[in-house]
PDB file of C-alpha atoms in Angstrom:
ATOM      1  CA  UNK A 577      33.193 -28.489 -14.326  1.00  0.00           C
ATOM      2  CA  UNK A 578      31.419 -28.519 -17.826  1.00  0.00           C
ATOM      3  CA  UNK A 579      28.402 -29.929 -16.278  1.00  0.00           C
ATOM      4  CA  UNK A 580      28.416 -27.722 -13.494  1.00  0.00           C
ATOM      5  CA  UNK A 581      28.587 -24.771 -15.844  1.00  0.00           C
ATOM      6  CA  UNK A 582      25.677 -26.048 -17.605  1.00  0.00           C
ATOM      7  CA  UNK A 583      23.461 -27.089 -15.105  1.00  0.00           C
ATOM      8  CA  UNK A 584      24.283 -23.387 -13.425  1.00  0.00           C
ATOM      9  CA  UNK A 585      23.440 -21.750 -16.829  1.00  0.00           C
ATOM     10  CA  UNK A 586      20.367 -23.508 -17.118  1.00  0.00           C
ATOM     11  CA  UNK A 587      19.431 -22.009 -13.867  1.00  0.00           C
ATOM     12  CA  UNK A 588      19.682 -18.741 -15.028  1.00  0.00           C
ATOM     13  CA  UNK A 589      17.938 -18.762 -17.857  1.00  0.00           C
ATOM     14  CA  UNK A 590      14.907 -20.678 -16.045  1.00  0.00           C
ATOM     15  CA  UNK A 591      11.360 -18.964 -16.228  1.00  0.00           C
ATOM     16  CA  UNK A 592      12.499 -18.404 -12.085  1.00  0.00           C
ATOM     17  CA  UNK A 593      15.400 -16.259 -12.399  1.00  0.00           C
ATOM     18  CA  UNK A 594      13.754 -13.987 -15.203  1.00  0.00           C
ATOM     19  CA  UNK A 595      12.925 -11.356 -12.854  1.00  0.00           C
ATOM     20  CA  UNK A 596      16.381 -10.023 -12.151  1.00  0.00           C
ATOM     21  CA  UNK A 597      18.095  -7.416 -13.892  1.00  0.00           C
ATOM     22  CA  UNK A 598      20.354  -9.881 -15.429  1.00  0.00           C
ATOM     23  CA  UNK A 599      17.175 -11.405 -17.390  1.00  0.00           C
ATOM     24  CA  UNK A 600      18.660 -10.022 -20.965  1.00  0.00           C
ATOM     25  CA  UNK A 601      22.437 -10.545 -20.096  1.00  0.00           C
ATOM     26  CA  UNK A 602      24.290 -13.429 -22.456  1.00  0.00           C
ATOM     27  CA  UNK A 603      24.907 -16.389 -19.737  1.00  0.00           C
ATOM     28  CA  UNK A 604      29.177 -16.061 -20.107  1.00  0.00           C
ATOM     29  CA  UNK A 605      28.733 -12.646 -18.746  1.00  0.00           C
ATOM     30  CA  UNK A 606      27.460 -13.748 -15.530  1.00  0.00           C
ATOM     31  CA  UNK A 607      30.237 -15.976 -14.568  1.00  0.00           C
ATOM     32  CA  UNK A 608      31.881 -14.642 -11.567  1.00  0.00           C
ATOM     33  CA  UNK A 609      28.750 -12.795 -10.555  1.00  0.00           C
ATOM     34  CA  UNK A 610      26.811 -12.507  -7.470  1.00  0.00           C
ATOM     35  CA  UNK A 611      24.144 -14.361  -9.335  1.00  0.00           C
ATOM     36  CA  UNK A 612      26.204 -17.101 -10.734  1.00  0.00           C
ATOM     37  CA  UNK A 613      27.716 -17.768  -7.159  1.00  0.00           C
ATOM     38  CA  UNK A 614      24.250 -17.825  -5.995  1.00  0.00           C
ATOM     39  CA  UNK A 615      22.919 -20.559  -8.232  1.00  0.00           C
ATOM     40  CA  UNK A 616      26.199 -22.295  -7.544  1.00  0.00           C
ATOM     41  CA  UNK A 617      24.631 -22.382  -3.888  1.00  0.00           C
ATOM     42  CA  UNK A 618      21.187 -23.230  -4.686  1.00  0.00           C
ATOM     43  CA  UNK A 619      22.478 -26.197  -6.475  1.00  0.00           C
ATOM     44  CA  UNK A 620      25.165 -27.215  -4.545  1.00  0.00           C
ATOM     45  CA  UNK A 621      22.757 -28.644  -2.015  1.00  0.00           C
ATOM     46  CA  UNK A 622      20.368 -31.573  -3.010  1.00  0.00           C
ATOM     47  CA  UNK A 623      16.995 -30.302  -3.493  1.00  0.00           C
ATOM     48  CA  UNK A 624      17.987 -26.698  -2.630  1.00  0.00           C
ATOM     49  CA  UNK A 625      16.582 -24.930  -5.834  1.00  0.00           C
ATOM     50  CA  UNK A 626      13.713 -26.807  -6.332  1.00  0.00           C
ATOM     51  CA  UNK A 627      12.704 -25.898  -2.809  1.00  0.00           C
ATOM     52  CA  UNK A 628      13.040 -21.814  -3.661  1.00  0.00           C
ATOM     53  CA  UNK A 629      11.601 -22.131  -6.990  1.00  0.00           C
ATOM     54  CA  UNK A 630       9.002 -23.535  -5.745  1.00  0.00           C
ATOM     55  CA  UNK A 631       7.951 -21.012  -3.545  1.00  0.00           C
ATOM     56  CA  UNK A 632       5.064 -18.797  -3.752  1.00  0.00           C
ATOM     57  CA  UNK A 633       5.653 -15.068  -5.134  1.00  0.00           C
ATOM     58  CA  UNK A 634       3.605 -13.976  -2.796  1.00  0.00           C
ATOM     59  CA  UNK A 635       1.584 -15.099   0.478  1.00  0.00           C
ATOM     60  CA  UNK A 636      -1.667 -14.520   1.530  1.00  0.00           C
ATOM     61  CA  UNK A 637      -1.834 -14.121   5.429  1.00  0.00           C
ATOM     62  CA  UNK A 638      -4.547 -16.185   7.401  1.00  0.00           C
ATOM     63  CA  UNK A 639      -7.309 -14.403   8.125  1.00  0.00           C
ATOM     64  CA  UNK A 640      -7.262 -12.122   5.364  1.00  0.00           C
ATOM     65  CA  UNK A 641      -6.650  -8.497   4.860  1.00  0.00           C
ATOM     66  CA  UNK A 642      -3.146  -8.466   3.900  1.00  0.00           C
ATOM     67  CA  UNK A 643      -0.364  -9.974   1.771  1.00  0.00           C
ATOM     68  CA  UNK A 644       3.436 -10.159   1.452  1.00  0.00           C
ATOM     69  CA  UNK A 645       5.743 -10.044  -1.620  1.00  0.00           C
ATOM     70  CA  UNK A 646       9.423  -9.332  -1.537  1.00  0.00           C
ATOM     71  CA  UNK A 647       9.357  -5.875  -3.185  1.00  0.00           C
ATOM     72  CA  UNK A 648       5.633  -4.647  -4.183  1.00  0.00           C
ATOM     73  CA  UNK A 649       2.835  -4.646  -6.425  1.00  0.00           C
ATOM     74  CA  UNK A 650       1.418  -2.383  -9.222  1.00  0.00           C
ATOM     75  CA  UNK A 651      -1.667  -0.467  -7.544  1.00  0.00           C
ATOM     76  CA  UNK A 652      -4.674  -1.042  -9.265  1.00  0.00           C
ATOM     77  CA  UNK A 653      -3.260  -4.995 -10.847  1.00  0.00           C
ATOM     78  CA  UNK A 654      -4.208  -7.700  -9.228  1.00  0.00           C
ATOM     79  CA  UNK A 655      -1.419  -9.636  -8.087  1.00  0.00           C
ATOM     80  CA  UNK A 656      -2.202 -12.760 -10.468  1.00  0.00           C
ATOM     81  CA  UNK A 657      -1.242 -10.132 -13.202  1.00  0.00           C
ATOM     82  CA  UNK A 658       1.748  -9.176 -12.256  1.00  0.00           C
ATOM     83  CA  UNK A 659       5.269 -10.983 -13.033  1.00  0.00           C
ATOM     84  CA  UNK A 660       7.498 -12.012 -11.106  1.00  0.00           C
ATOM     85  CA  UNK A 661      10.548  -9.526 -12.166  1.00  0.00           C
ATOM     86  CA  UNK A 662       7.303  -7.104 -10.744  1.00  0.00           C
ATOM     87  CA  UNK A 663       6.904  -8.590  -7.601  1.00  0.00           C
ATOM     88  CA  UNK A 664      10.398  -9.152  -6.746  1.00  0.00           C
ATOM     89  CA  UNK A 665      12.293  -6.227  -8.099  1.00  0.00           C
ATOM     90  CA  UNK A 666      10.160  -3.020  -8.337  1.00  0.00           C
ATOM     91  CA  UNK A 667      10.972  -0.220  -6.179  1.00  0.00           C
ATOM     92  CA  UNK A 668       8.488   2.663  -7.829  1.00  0.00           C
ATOM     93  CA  UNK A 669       6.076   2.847 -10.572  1.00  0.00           C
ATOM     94  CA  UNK A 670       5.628   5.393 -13.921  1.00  0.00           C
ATOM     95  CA  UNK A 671       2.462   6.476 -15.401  1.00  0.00           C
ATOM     96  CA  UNK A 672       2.167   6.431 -18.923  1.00  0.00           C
ATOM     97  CA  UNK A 673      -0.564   8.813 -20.812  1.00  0.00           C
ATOM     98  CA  UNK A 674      -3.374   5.995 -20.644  1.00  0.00           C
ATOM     99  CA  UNK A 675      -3.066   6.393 -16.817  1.00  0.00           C
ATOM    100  CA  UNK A 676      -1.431   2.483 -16.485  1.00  0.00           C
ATOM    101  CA  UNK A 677       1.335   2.184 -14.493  1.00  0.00           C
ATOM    102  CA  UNK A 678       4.500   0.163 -15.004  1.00  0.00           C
ATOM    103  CA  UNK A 679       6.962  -1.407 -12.281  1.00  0.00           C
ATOM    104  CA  UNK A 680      10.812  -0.068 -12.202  1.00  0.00           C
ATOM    105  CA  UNK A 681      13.585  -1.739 -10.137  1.00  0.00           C
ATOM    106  CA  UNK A 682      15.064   1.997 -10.311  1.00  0.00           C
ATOM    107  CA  UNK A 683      14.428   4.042  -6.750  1.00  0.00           C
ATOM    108  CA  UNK A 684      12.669   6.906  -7.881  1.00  0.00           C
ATOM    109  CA  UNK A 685      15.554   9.264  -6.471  1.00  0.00           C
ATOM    110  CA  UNK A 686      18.090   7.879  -9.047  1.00  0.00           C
ATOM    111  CA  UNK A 687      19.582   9.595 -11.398  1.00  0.00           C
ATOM    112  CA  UNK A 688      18.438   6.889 -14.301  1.00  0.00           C
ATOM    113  CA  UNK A 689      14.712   7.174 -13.326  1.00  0.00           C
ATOM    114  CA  UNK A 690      12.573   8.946 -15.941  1.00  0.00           C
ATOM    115  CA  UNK A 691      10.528  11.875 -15.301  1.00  0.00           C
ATOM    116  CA  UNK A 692       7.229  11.079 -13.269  1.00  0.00           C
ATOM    117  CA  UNK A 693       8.559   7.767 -11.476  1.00  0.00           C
ATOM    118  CA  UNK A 694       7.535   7.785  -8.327  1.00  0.00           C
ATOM    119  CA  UNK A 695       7.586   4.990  -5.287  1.00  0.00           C
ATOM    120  CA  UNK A 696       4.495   2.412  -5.643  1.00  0.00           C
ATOM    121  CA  UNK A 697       3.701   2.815  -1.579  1.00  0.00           C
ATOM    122  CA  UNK A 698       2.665   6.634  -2.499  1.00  0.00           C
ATOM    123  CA  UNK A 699      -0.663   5.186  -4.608  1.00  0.00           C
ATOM    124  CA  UNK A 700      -1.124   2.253  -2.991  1.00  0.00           C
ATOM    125  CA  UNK A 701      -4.783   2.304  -1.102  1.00  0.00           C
ATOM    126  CA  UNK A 702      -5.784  -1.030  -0.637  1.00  0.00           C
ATOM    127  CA  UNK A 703      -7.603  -3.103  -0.083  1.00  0.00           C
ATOM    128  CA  UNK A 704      -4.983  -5.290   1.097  1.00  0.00           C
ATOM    129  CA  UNK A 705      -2.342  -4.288   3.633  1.00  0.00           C
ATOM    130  CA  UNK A 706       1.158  -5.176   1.743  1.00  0.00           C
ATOM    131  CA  UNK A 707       3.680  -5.720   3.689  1.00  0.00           C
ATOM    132  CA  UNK A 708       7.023  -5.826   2.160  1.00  0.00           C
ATOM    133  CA  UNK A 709      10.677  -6.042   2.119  1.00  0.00           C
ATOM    134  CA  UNK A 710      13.220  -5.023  -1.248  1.00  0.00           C
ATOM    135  CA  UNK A 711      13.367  -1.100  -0.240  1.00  0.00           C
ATOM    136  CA  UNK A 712      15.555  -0.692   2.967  1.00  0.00           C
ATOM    137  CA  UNK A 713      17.045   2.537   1.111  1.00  0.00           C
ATOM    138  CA  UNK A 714      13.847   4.241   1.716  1.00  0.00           C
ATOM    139  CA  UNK A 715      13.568   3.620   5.874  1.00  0.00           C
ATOM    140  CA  UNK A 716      10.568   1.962   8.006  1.00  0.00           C
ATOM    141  CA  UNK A 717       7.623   2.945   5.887  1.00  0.00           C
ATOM    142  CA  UNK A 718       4.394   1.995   8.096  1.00  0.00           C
ATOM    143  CA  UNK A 719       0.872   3.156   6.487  1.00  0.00           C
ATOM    144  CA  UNK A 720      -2.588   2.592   6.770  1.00  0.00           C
ATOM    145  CA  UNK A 721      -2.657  -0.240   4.035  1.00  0.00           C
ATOM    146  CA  UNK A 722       1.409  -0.943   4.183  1.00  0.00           C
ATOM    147  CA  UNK A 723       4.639  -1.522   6.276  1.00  0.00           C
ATOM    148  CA  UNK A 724       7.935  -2.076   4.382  1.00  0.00           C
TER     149      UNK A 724
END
């Protein structure tokens, strides 16, 4: 069981599980969790984990003109810029004073979002069509350069 426990910690504090909300939380404090039973899974099965972190973030569809990620992207970054906590977490997007905008996991209608959040489909124009998953709290959301 000690080795299990390690190999499961190691899991979650791999460069692939850094973009959960769990990122900062001490290791112990996960046992029990929906996260730790999930690595359980991914490692309980031969070649499991290296399959998923080996996946792309995000995939390019053939024949151009649109892309899908889990959750979104940061309008105006390209996607090689973002992180992967970004593309697999964010629900909306603040604007600081500069005019940059940052990713939040937080739905802009929660009562922990700051002031100004707001979702990342309302300034996204392209060019790509993003089609995306992560945000079933928010209904069908079909747009000229999105469907989610």
């Amino acid at each position: 069981a000690g080795a299990e426990s390690s190999r499961i910690a190691s899991l979650l504090e791999s460069e692939h599980w850094r973009g959960t909300r769990f990122e900062s939380a001490p290791i112990e404090s996960l046992r029990g969790s929906e996260h730790w039973g999930l690595a359980e899974g991914l490692l309980a099965e031969e070649g499991l984990w290296e399959y998923v972190a080996g996946m792309k973030l995000y995939q390019h569809v053939e024949g151009g003109g649109a892309v899908v990620v889990h959750a979104g992207v940061i309008p105006g970054t390209p996607l090689s810029d973002m992180t992967p906590r970004d593309i697999t977490t964010m629900r909306s997007v603040s604007q600081s004073e500069d005019g940059s905008l940052t990713a939040s996991a937080l739905n802009h209608r929660s009562p922990a979002a700051e002031g100004g959040m707001r979702p990342w489909t309302d300034l996204w124009i392209g060019p790509e069509t993003v089609i995306y998953g992560h945000d079933a709290s928010t209904g069908l959301n079909i747009g000229p350069r999105l469907g989610g």
